[in-house]
């Protein structure tokens, strides 16, 4: 890779892995294709009960850049923070153990940073890949754009993982909140923006985002509770502008309303779970979004 930014500055990747025996090698291989600019790859095994740790150790034997750490199961935020704490590179990023970077990930970021070095965090578009292997572009974007705090408060339209940031940013923010088990990346981006740091989104899909059935974030009710709590934390912690505070309050109330509406639908989900198994969350999400759409239509919104 011939890139003036990453020819002189190093990059480190953090991977939190829990029961990732089927996908970890793919994630690591996608990092290794980025070239010598990747100086470190830290894998934290978060108390896996399968062969994840063994696979990680075998990968480390073939690549001296890989460091493997194991711990009792504490959740992704704690595992990611531990991985980041071991990185000593100029730039850092995290990759979920079931996702992968595109081959031109660092090359594309490097070219963009060489012309737009004023940002602190560089996000990318993604290709979403479902269980059937079907691919879909995450967002249709005409060009890059700067992500504002107001936009992020209105809703997280980014994918988890793949964002490249200056190492000083992660240290300044204090990493992921270990108390947040769902949407912890949303909390991180909000805090970064509330601190006055700048985030930019590139139109290029540099991340392969694999949808996994039954994940924490696939449960819409858990996501609603998490988002509401994150917004409440943001308002309690930062002196937001009147516009951002009003927007945060509005969306917090919207989440509260949806949580109340979901109680009845949760009963339905529990009834269909024996029939649909792992797909019950998606069945419930379809009901939930369909009902919300009908309510908006009735109200004329």
PDB file of C-alpha atoms in Angstrom:
ATOM      1  CA  UNK A   1       0.000   0.000   0.000  1.00  0.00           C
ATOM      2  CA  UNK A   2       1.448   3.321  -1.092  1.00  0.00           C
ATOM      3  CA  UNK A   3      -0.117   5.891   1.189  1.00  0.00           C
ATOM      4  CA  UNK A   4       1.621   8.919   2.643  1.00  0.00           C
ATOM      5  CA  UNK A   5      -0.438   8.942   5.874  1.00  0.00           C
ATOM      6  CA  UNK A   6      -0.022   5.320   6.881  1.00  0.00           C
ATOM      7  CA  UNK A   7       3.508   5.095   5.558  1.00  0.00           C
ATOM      8  CA  UNK A   8       4.533   7.314   8.474  1.00  0.00           C
ATOM      9  CA  UNK A   9       1.787   6.617  11.049  1.00  0.00           C
ATOM     10  CA  UNK A  10       0.787   3.271  12.502  1.00  0.00           C
ATOM     11  CA  UNK A  11      -2.614   1.648  12.926  1.00  0.00           C
ATOM     12  CA  UNK A  12      -3.858  -0.765  15.585  1.00  0.00           C
ATOM     13  CA  UNK A  13      -7.006  -2.905  15.567  1.00  0.00           C
ATOM     14  CA  UNK A  14      -8.906  -4.121  18.617  1.00  0.00           C
ATOM     15  CA  UNK A  15     -11.087  -7.236  18.491  1.00  0.00           C
ATOM     16  CA  UNK A  16     -13.358  -8.401  21.292  1.00  0.00           C
ATOM     17  CA  UNK A  17     -14.208 -12.039  20.695  1.00  0.00           C
ATOM     18  CA  UNK A  18     -16.835 -14.178  22.403  1.00  0.00           C
ATOM     19  CA  UNK A  19     -17.644 -17.614  20.994  1.00  0.00           C
ATOM     20  CA  UNK A  20     -16.373 -16.492  17.610  1.00  0.00           C
ATOM     21  CA  UNK A  21     -14.765 -19.735  16.433  1.00  0.00           C
ATOM     22  CA  UNK A  22     -16.558 -19.572  13.068  1.00  0.00           C
ATOM     23  CA  UNK A  23     -15.667 -15.976  12.190  1.00  0.00           C
ATOM     24  CA  UNK A  24     -12.549 -14.825  14.033  1.00  0.00           C
ATOM     25  CA  UNK A  25     -10.058 -16.050  11.429  1.00  0.00           C
ATOM     26  CA  UNK A  26     -11.999 -14.209   8.708  1.00  0.00           C
ATOM     27  CA  UNK A  27     -11.942 -10.964  10.701  1.00  0.00           C
ATOM     28  CA  UNK A  28      -8.194 -11.213  11.354  1.00  0.00           C
ATOM     29  CA  UNK A  29      -7.439 -12.105   7.731  1.00  0.00           C
ATOM     30  CA  UNK A  30      -9.252  -8.966   6.581  1.00  0.00           C
ATOM     31  CA  UNK A  31      -6.960  -6.900   8.808  1.00  0.00           C
ATOM     32  CA  UNK A  32      -3.830  -8.656   7.611  1.00  0.00           C
ATOM     33  CA  UNK A  33      -4.646  -7.739   4.000  1.00  0.00           C
ATOM     34  CA  UNK A  34      -4.237  -4.049   4.903  1.00  0.00           C
ATOM     35  CA  UNK A  35      -0.451  -4.316   4.817  1.00  0.00           C
ATOM     36  CA  UNK A  36       2.403  -3.349   7.109  1.00  0.00           C
ATOM     37  CA  UNK A  37       0.770  -0.119   8.281  1.00  0.00           C
ATOM     38  CA  UNK A  38      -1.185  -2.285  10.716  1.00  0.00           C
ATOM     39  CA  UNK A  39       1.336  -2.528  13.518  1.00  0.00           C
ATOM     40  CA  UNK A  40      -0.847  -4.218  16.143  1.00  0.00           C
ATOM     41  CA  UNK A  41      -3.836  -6.533  16.334  1.00  0.00           C
ATOM     42  CA  UNK A  42      -5.105  -7.151  19.862  1.00  0.00           C
ATOM     43  CA  UNK A  43      -7.640  -9.934  20.388  1.00  0.00           C
ATOM     44  CA  UNK A  44      -9.378 -10.136  23.762  1.00  0.00           C
ATOM     45  CA  UNK A  45     -11.140 -13.432  24.320  1.00  0.00           C
ATOM     46  CA  UNK A  46     -14.109 -12.539  26.518  1.00  0.00           C
ATOM     47  CA  UNK A  47     -14.494 -15.845  28.325  1.00  0.00           C
ATOM     48  CA  UNK A  48     -15.479 -17.895  25.284  1.00  0.00           C
ATOM     49  CA  UNK A  49     -16.725 -21.438  25.831  1.00  0.00           C
ATOM     50  CA  UNK A  50     -15.824 -22.670  22.340  1.00  0.00           C
ATOM     51  CA  UNK A  51     -12.460 -22.825  20.555  1.00  0.00           C
ATOM     52  CA  UNK A  52     -12.117 -19.050  20.062  1.00  0.00           C
ATOM     53  CA  UNK A  53      -9.082 -18.759  22.353  1.00  0.00           C
ATOM     54  CA  UNK A  54      -7.310 -21.652  20.671  1.00  0.00           C
ATOM     55  CA  UNK A  55      -7.915 -20.147  17.235  1.00  0.00           C
ATOM     56  CA  UNK A  56      -6.663 -16.749  18.411  1.00  0.00           C
ATOM     57  CA  UNK A  57      -3.482 -18.277  19.837  1.00  0.00           C
ATOM     58  CA  UNK A  58      -2.830 -20.160  16.603  1.00  0.00           C
ATOM     59  CA  UNK A  59      -3.264 -16.947  14.617  1.00  0.00           C
ATOM     60  CA  UNK A  60      -0.773 -15.217  16.912  1.00  0.00           C
ATOM     61  CA  UNK A  61       1.826 -17.895  16.204  1.00  0.00           C
ATOM     62  CA  UNK A  62       1.838 -16.926  12.528  1.00  0.00           C
ATOM     63  CA  UNK A  63       1.772 -13.135  12.939  1.00  0.00           C
ATOM     64  CA  UNK A  64       3.925 -11.360  15.513  1.00  0.00           C
ATOM     65  CA  UNK A  65       1.653  -8.307  15.375  1.00  0.00           C
ATOM     66  CA  UNK A  66      -1.130 -10.254  17.099  1.00  0.00           C
ATOM     67  CA  UNK A  67      -1.489 -10.139  20.884  1.00  0.00           C
ATOM     68  CA  UNK A  68      -4.023 -12.412  22.574  1.00  0.00           C
ATOM     69  CA  UNK A  69      -5.507 -11.778  26.008  1.00  0.00           C
ATOM     70  CA  UNK A  70      -8.204 -13.780  27.766  1.00  0.00           C
ATOM     71  CA  UNK A  71     -10.534 -12.778  30.579  1.00  0.00           C
ATOM     72  CA  UNK A  72     -13.733 -13.900  32.229  1.00  0.00           C
ATOM     73  CA  UNK A  73     -16.871 -12.905  30.362  1.00  0.00           C
ATOM     74  CA  UNK A  74     -17.455  -9.190  31.014  1.00  0.00           C
ATOM     75  CA  UNK A  75     -19.149  -8.076  27.808  1.00  0.00           C
ATOM     76  CA  UNK A  76     -17.967  -6.320  24.655  1.00  0.00           C
ATOM     77  CA  UNK A  77     -17.370  -2.838  26.172  1.00  0.00           C
ATOM     78  CA  UNK A  78     -14.948  -4.155  28.796  1.00  0.00           C
ATOM     79  CA  UNK A  79     -13.199  -6.429  26.298  1.00  0.00           C
ATOM     80  CA  UNK A  80     -12.834  -3.629  23.767  1.00  0.00           C
ATOM     81  CA  UNK A  81     -11.478  -1.230  26.378  1.00  0.00           C
ATOM     82  CA  UNK A  82      -8.890  -3.790  27.413  1.00  0.00           C
ATOM     83  CA  UNK A  83      -7.847  -4.312  23.804  1.00  0.00           C
ATOM     84  CA  UNK A  84      -7.557  -0.557  23.213  1.00  0.00           C
ATOM     85  CA  UNK A  85      -5.459  -0.178  26.364  1.00  0.00           C
ATOM     86  CA  UNK A  86      -2.812  -2.424  24.799  1.00  0.00           C
ATOM     87  CA  UNK A  87      -2.602  -0.509  21.533  1.00  0.00           C
ATOM     88  CA  UNK A  88       0.303   1.934  21.209  1.00  0.00           C
ATOM     89  CA  UNK A  89      -0.337   3.051  17.622  1.00  0.00           C
ATOM     90  CA  UNK A  90      -1.123   6.492  16.182  1.00  0.00           C
ATOM     91  CA  UNK A  91      -4.536   5.372  14.929  1.00  0.00           C
ATOM     92  CA  UNK A  92      -6.932   2.858  16.430  1.00  0.00           C
ATOM     93  CA  UNK A  93     -10.101   1.074  15.360  1.00  0.00           C
ATOM     94  CA  UNK A  94     -12.187  -1.829  16.547  1.00  0.00           C
ATOM     95  CA  UNK A  95     -13.610  -4.657  14.508  1.00  0.00           C
ATOM     96  CA  UNK A  96     -16.335  -7.009  15.681  1.00  0.00           C
ATOM     97  CA  UNK A  97     -15.173 -10.611  15.512  1.00  0.00           C
ATOM     98  CA  UNK A  98     -17.935 -11.554  13.058  1.00  0.00           C
ATOM     99  CA  UNK A  99     -17.268  -8.687  10.620  1.00  0.00           C
ATOM    100  CA  UNK A 100     -14.502  -7.954   8.112  1.00  0.00           C
ATOM    101  CA  UNK A 101     -12.696  -5.008   6.538  1.00  0.00           C
ATOM    102  CA  UNK A 102     -12.689  -4.475   2.788  1.00  0.00           C
ATOM    103  CA  UNK A 103      -9.335  -4.887   1.052  1.00  0.00           C
ATOM    104  CA  UNK A 104      -9.084  -1.148   0.369  1.00  0.00           C
ATOM    105  CA  UNK A 105     -10.050  -0.084   3.916  1.00  0.00           C
ATOM    106  CA  UNK A 106      -6.789   1.604   4.925  1.00  0.00           C
ATOM    107  CA  UNK A 107      -5.899   2.717   1.416  1.00  0.00           C
ATOM    108  CA  UNK A 108      -9.208   4.581   1.033  1.00  0.00           C
ATOM    109  CA  UNK A 109      -9.050   6.086   4.512  1.00  0.00           C
ATOM    110  CA  UNK A 110      -5.452   7.121   3.987  1.00  0.00           C
ATOM    111  CA  UNK A 111      -6.165   8.960   0.739  1.00  0.00           C
ATOM    112  CA  UNK A 112      -9.093  10.755   2.354  1.00  0.00           C
ATOM    113  CA  UNK A 113      -7.166  11.718   5.505  1.00  0.00           C
ATOM    114  CA  UNK A 114      -4.292  13.109   3.433  1.00  0.00           C
ATOM    115  CA  UNK A 115      -6.766  15.643   1.992  1.00  0.00           C
ATOM    116  CA  UNK A 116      -9.049  16.057   5.033  1.00  0.00           C
ATOM    117  CA  UNK A 117      -6.930  15.808   8.169  1.00  0.00           C
ATOM    118  CA  UNK A 118      -9.169  18.096  10.232  1.00  0.00           C
ATOM    119  CA  UNK A 119     -11.395  15.314  11.584  1.00  0.00           C
ATOM    120  CA  UNK A 120     -10.872  13.156  14.663  1.00  0.00           C
ATOM    121  CA  UNK A 121     -12.941  10.094  13.760  1.00  0.00           C
ATOM    122  CA  UNK A 122     -13.379   8.672  10.274  1.00  0.00           C
ATOM    123  CA  UNK A 123     -16.404   6.430   9.706  1.00  0.00           C
ATOM    124  CA  UNK A 124     -17.240   4.383   6.650  1.00  0.00           C
ATOM    125  CA  UNK A 125     -20.232   2.973   4.855  1.00  0.00           C
ATOM    126  CA  UNK A 126     -20.778  -0.786   4.879  1.00  0.00           C
ATOM    127  CA  UNK A 127     -22.043  -3.792   2.989  1.00  0.00           C
ATOM    128  CA  UNK A 128     -24.614  -5.663   5.073  1.00  0.00           C
ATOM    129  CA  UNK A 129     -24.571  -9.424   4.601  1.00  0.00           C
ATOM    130  CA  UNK A 130     -27.423 -11.555   5.899  1.00  0.00           C
ATOM    131  CA  UNK A 131     -27.469 -15.234   6.874  1.00  0.00           C
ATOM    132  CA  UNK A 132     -28.213 -16.203   3.251  1.00  0.00           C
ATOM    133  CA  UNK A 133     -25.161 -14.334   2.002  1.00  0.00           C
ATOM    134  CA  UNK A 134     -27.216 -11.602   0.359  1.00  0.00           C
ATOM    135  CA  UNK A 135     -25.433  -8.246   0.215  1.00  0.00           C
ATOM    136  CA  UNK A 136     -26.904  -4.777   0.498  1.00  0.00           C
ATOM    137  CA  UNK A 137     -25.336  -1.345   0.767  1.00  0.00           C
ATOM    138  CA  UNK A 138     -25.974   0.038   4.234  1.00  0.00           C
ATOM    139  CA  UNK A 139     -26.615   3.629   3.085  1.00  0.00           C
ATOM    140  CA  UNK A 140     -26.844   5.380  -0.255  1.00  0.00           C
ATOM    141  CA  UNK A 141     -24.474   8.335   0.012  1.00  0.00           C
ATOM    142  CA  UNK A 142     -23.466  10.736  -2.739  1.00  0.00           C
ATOM    143  CA  UNK A 143     -20.397  12.033  -0.945  1.00  0.00           C
ATOM    144  CA  UNK A 144     -18.722  12.244   2.444  1.00  0.00           C
ATOM    145  CA  UNK A 145     -20.312  14.435   5.116  1.00  0.00           C
ATOM    146  CA  UNK A 146     -19.611  15.610   8.641  1.00  0.00           C
ATOM    147  CA  UNK A 147     -21.728  13.964  11.335  1.00  0.00           C
ATOM    148  CA  UNK A 148     -23.210  16.505  13.758  1.00  0.00           C
ATOM    149  CA  UNK A 149     -24.276  15.999  17.355  1.00  0.00           C
ATOM    150  CA  UNK A 150     -27.866  16.828  16.464  1.00  0.00           C
ATOM    151  CA  UNK A 151     -27.932  14.216  13.731  1.00  0.00           C
ATOM    152  CA  UNK A 152     -26.460  11.578  16.035  1.00  0.00           C
ATOM    153  CA  UNK A 153     -28.985  12.404  18.764  1.00  0.00           C
ATOM    154  CA  UNK A 154     -31.772  11.918  16.215  1.00  0.00           C
ATOM    155  CA  UNK A 155     -30.550   8.387  15.595  1.00  0.00           C
ATOM    156  CA  UNK A 156     -27.449   6.301  15.074  1.00  0.00           C
ATOM    157  CA  UNK A 157     -27.180   5.670  11.345  1.00  0.00           C
ATOM    158  CA  UNK A 158     -23.714   4.137  11.517  1.00  0.00           C
ATOM    159  CA  UNK A 159     -22.631   0.515  11.749  1.00  0.00           C
ATOM    160  CA  UNK A 160     -20.722  -0.833  14.709  1.00  0.00           C
ATOM    161  CA  UNK A 161     -17.038  -1.200  14.001  1.00  0.00           C
ATOM    162  CA  UNK A 162     -14.708   0.000  11.301  1.00  0.00           C
ATOM    163  CA  UNK A 163     -14.430   3.618  12.461  1.00  0.00           C
ATOM    164  CA  UNK A 164     -10.828   4.832  12.438  1.00  0.00           C
ATOM    165  CA  UNK A 165      -9.865   7.372  15.076  1.00  0.00           C
ATOM    166  CA  UNK A 166      -6.801   9.087  16.399  1.00  0.00           C
ATOM    167  CA  UNK A 167      -5.555   7.247  19.484  1.00  0.00           C
ATOM    168  CA  UNK A 168      -5.799  10.432  21.541  1.00  0.00           C
ATOM    169  CA  UNK A 169      -9.568  10.544  20.948  1.00  0.00           C
ATOM    170  CA  UNK A 170     -10.246   7.216  22.602  1.00  0.00           C
ATOM    171  CA  UNK A 171      -8.025   8.120  25.549  1.00  0.00           C
ATOM    172  CA  UNK A 172      -9.697  11.513  26.004  1.00  0.00           C
ATOM    173  CA  UNK A 173     -13.218  10.066  25.950  1.00  0.00           C
ATOM    174  CA  UNK A 174     -12.349   7.238  28.307  1.00  0.00           C
ATOM    175  CA  UNK A 175     -13.423   4.380  26.067  1.00  0.00           C
ATOM    176  CA  UNK A 176     -16.671   2.462  26.064  1.00  0.00           C
ATOM    177  CA  UNK A 177     -19.003   2.676  29.045  1.00  0.00           C
ATOM    178  CA  UNK A 178     -18.829  -0.805  30.648  1.00  0.00           C
ATOM    179  CA  UNK A 179     -22.329  -0.383  32.088  1.00  0.00           C
ATOM    180  CA  UNK A 180     -23.904  -0.204  28.624  1.00  0.00           C
ATOM    181  CA  UNK A 181     -24.417  -3.640  27.063  1.00  0.00           C
ATOM    182  CA  UNK A 182     -26.442  -2.562  24.006  1.00  0.00           C
ATOM    183  CA  UNK A 183     -25.658   0.327  21.613  1.00  0.00           C
ATOM    184  CA  UNK A 184     -22.408   1.132  23.384  1.00  0.00           C
ATOM    185  CA  UNK A 185     -21.004   2.502  20.123  1.00  0.00           C
ATOM    186  CA  UNK A 186     -23.889   5.005  19.955  1.00  0.00           C
ATOM    187  CA  UNK A 187     -22.953   6.233  23.430  1.00  0.00           C
ATOM    188  CA  UNK A 188     -19.313   6.558  22.375  1.00  0.00           C
ATOM    189  CA  UNK A 189     -20.112   8.621  19.273  1.00  0.00           C
ATOM    190  CA  UNK A 190     -22.410  10.924  21.231  1.00  0.00           C
ATOM    191  CA  UNK A 191     -19.736  11.594  23.849  1.00  0.00           C
ATOM    192  CA  UNK A 192     -17.113  12.242  21.189  1.00  0.00           C
ATOM    193  CA  UNK A 193     -19.328  14.803  19.478  1.00  0.00           C
ATOM    194  CA  UNK A 194     -20.435  16.360  22.787  1.00  0.00           C
ATOM    195  CA  UNK A 195     -16.747  16.914  23.586  1.00  0.00           C
ATOM    196  CA  UNK A 196     -16.467  19.052  20.468  1.00  0.00           C
ATOM    197  CA  UNK A 197     -14.546  16.510  18.416  1.00  0.00           C
ATOM    198  CA  UNK A 198     -15.350  15.983  14.749  1.00  0.00           C
ATOM    199  CA  UNK A 199     -16.630  12.874  12.959  1.00  0.00           C
ATOM    200  CA  UNK A 200     -16.836  12.395   9.207  1.00  0.00           C
ATOM    201  CA  UNK A 201     -18.675   9.670   7.276  1.00  0.00           C
ATOM    202  CA  UNK A 202     -17.243   8.360   4.006  1.00  0.00           C
ATOM    203  CA  UNK A 203     -19.548   7.101   1.271  1.00  0.00           C
ATOM    204  CA  UNK A 204     -17.345   4.090   0.450  1.00  0.00           C
ATOM    205  CA  UNK A 205     -18.382   0.728   1.981  1.00  0.00           C
ATOM    206  CA  UNK A 206     -15.170  -0.293   3.733  1.00  0.00           C
ATOM    207  CA  UNK A 207     -16.757  -2.697   6.227  1.00  0.00           C
ATOM    208  CA  UNK A 208     -18.484  -6.028   5.639  1.00  0.00           C
ATOM    209  CA  UNK A 209     -21.170  -6.120   8.314  1.00  0.00           C
ATOM    210  CA  UNK A 210     -22.594  -9.581   8.942  1.00  0.00           C
ATOM    211  CA  UNK A 211     -26.063  -9.647  10.485  1.00  0.00           C
ATOM    212  CA  UNK A 212     -26.303 -12.223  13.259  1.00  0.00           C
ATOM    213  CA  UNK A 213     -29.633 -13.598  14.449  1.00  0.00           C
ATOM    214  CA  UNK A 214     -30.309 -13.346  18.171  1.00  0.00           C
ATOM    215  CA  UNK A 215     -27.692 -10.700  18.951  1.00  0.00           C
ATOM    216  CA  UNK A 216     -28.342  -8.213  21.735  1.00  0.00           C
ATOM    217  CA  UNK A 217     -28.940  -5.374  19.324  1.00  0.00           C
ATOM    218  CA  UNK A 218     -31.457  -7.438  17.296  1.00  0.00           C
ATOM    219  CA  UNK A 219     -33.968  -7.150  20.145  1.00  0.00           C
ATOM    220  CA  UNK A 220     -35.837  -3.875  19.515  1.00  0.00           C
ATOM    221  CA  UNK A 221     -37.067  -3.523  23.109  1.00  0.00           C
ATOM    222  CA  UNK A 222     -33.566  -3.796  24.547  1.00  0.00           C
ATOM    223  CA  UNK A 223     -32.399  -1.256  21.994  1.00  0.00           C
ATOM    224  CA  UNK A 224     -35.189   1.150  22.993  1.00  0.00           C
ATOM    225  CA  UNK A 225     -34.301   0.934  26.686  1.00  0.00           C
ATOM    226  CA  UNK A 226     -30.599   1.335  25.897  1.00  0.00           C
ATOM    227  CA  UNK A 227     -31.111   4.343  23.627  1.00  0.00           C
ATOM    228  CA  UNK A 228     -33.342   6.071  26.158  1.00  0.00           C
ATOM    229  CA  UNK A 229     -30.764   5.544  28.881  1.00  0.00           C
ATOM    230  CA  UNK A 230     -27.959   6.808  26.665  1.00  0.00           C
ATOM    231  CA  UNK A 231     -29.878   9.996  25.865  1.00  0.00           C
ATOM    232  CA  UNK A 232     -30.636  10.560  29.554  1.00  0.00           C
ATOM    233  CA  UNK A 233     -26.960  10.107  30.370  1.00  0.00           C
ATOM    234  CA  UNK A 234     -25.975  12.572  27.637  1.00  0.00           C
ATOM    235  CA  UNK A 235     -28.339  15.251  28.966  1.00  0.00           C
ATOM    236  CA  UNK A 236     -27.144  14.726  32.545  1.00  0.00           C
ATOM    237  CA  UNK A 237     -23.443  14.838  31.651  1.00  0.00           C
ATOM    238  CA  UNK A 238     -23.070  17.584  29.074  1.00  0.00           C
ATOM    239  CA  UNK A 239     -24.121  21.202  28.792  1.00  0.00           C
ATOM    240  CA  UNK A 240     -25.898  20.772  25.485  1.00  0.00           C
ATOM    241  CA  UNK A 241     -27.058  23.602  23.297  1.00  0.00           C
ATOM    242  CA  UNK A 242     -30.791  24.396  23.625  1.00  0.00           C
ATOM    243  CA  UNK A 243     -31.409  22.840  20.208  1.00  0.00           C
ATOM    244  CA  UNK A 244     -29.582  19.599  21.027  1.00  0.00           C
ATOM    245  CA  UNK A 245     -31.184  19.332  24.462  1.00  0.00           C
ATOM    246  CA  UNK A 246     -34.651  19.804  22.997  1.00  0.00           C
ATOM    247  CA  UNK A 247     -33.908  17.169  20.375  1.00  0.00           C
ATOM    248  CA  UNK A 248     -32.585  14.736  22.984  1.00  0.00           C
ATOM    249  CA  UNK A 249     -35.649  15.228  25.174  1.00  0.00           C
ATOM    250  CA  UNK A 250     -37.930  14.705  22.190  1.00  0.00           C
ATOM    251  CA  UNK A 251     -36.294  11.437  21.213  1.00  0.00           C
ATOM    252  CA  UNK A 252     -36.137  10.234  24.804  1.00  0.00           C
ATOM    253  CA  UNK A 253     -39.903  10.712  25.044  1.00  0.00           C
ATOM    254  CA  UNK A 254     -40.379   8.896  21.759  1.00  0.00           C
ATOM    255  CA  UNK A 255     -38.418   5.922  23.104  1.00  0.00           C
ATOM    256  CA  UNK A 256     -40.513   5.963  26.277  1.00  0.00           C
ATOM    257  CA  UNK A 257     -43.721   5.866  24.228  1.00  0.00           C
ATOM    258  CA  UNK A 258     -42.458   3.001  22.098  1.00  0.00           C
ATOM    259  CA  UNK A 259     -41.398   1.067  25.198  1.00  0.00           C
ATOM    260  CA  UNK A 260     -44.920   1.346  26.574  1.00  0.00           C
ATOM    261  CA  UNK A 261     -46.393   0.225  23.249  1.00  0.00           C
ATOM    262  CA  UNK A 262     -44.022  -2.722  23.071  1.00  0.00           C
ATOM    263  CA  UNK A 263     -45.173  -4.392  26.294  1.00  0.00           C
ATOM    264  CA  UNK A 264     -48.136  -5.989  24.595  1.00  0.00           C
ATOM    265  CA  UNK A 265     -46.041  -6.963  21.570  1.00  0.00           C
ATOM    266  CA  UNK A 266     -43.456  -8.547  23.866  1.00  0.00           C
ATOM    267  CA  UNK A 267     -46.172 -10.920  25.061  1.00  0.00           C
ATOM    268  CA  UNK A 268     -46.725 -11.886  21.436  1.00  0.00           C
ATOM    269  CA  UNK A 269     -43.006 -12.477  20.945  1.00  0.00           C
ATOM    270  CA  UNK A 270     -42.884 -14.858  23.886  1.00  0.00           C
ATOM    271  CA  UNK A 271     -45.817 -16.794  22.457  1.00  0.00           C
ATOM    272  CA  UNK A 272     -44.208 -17.192  19.028  1.00  0.00           C
ATOM    273  CA  UNK A 273     -40.712 -17.960  20.355  1.00  0.00           C
ATOM    274  CA  UNK A 274     -41.367 -21.734  20.679  1.00  0.00           C
ATOM    275  CA  UNK A 275     -42.398 -21.756  17.014  1.00  0.00           C
ATOM    276  CA  UNK A 276     -39.844 -19.403  15.476  1.00  0.00           C
ATOM    277  CA  UNK A 277     -36.912 -20.025  17.821  1.00  0.00           C
ATOM    278  CA  UNK A 278     -33.990 -17.703  17.083  1.00  0.00           C
ATOM    279  CA  UNK A 279     -36.102 -15.932  14.462  1.00  0.00           C
ATOM    280  CA  UNK A 280     -38.638 -14.744  17.048  1.00  0.00           C
ATOM    281  CA  UNK A 281     -36.772 -11.462  17.576  1.00  0.00           C
ATOM    282  CA  UNK A 282     -37.030 -10.676  13.868  1.00  0.00           C
ATOM    283  CA  UNK A 283     -40.679 -11.716  13.762  1.00  0.00           C
ATOM    284  CA  UNK A 284     -41.324  -9.419  16.717  1.00  0.00           C
ATOM    285  CA  UNK A 285     -39.388  -6.596  15.076  1.00  0.00           C
ATOM    286  CA  UNK A 286     -41.554  -6.945  11.945  1.00  0.00           C
ATOM    287  CA  UNK A 287     -44.720  -6.717  14.046  1.00  0.00           C
ATOM    288  CA  UNK A 288     -43.313  -3.808  16.018  1.00  0.00           C
ATOM    289  CA  UNK A 289     -42.310  -1.741  12.995  1.00  0.00           C
ATOM    290  CA  UNK A 290     -45.523  -2.569  11.117  1.00  0.00           C
ATOM    291  CA  UNK A 291     -47.642  -1.454  14.063  1.00  0.00           C
ATOM    292  CA  UNK A 292     -45.620   1.741  14.416  1.00  0.00           C
ATOM    293  CA  UNK A 293     -46.084   2.447  10.719  1.00  0.00           C
ATOM    294  CA  UNK A 294     -49.849   1.994  10.931  1.00  0.00           C
ATOM    295  CA  UNK A 295     -50.024   4.319  13.928  1.00  0.00           C
ATOM    296  CA  UNK A 296     -48.134   7.010  12.047  1.00  0.00           C
ATOM    297  CA  UNK A 297     -50.492   6.618   9.100  1.00  0.00           C
ATOM    298  CA  UNK A 298     -53.576   6.881  11.306  1.00  0.00           C
ATOM    299  CA  UNK A 299     -52.200  10.005  12.968  1.00  0.00           C
ATOM    300  CA  UNK A 300     -51.373  11.492   9.590  1.00  0.00           C
ATOM    301  CA  UNK A 301     -47.627  11.664  10.209  1.00  0.00           C
TER     302      UNK A 301
END
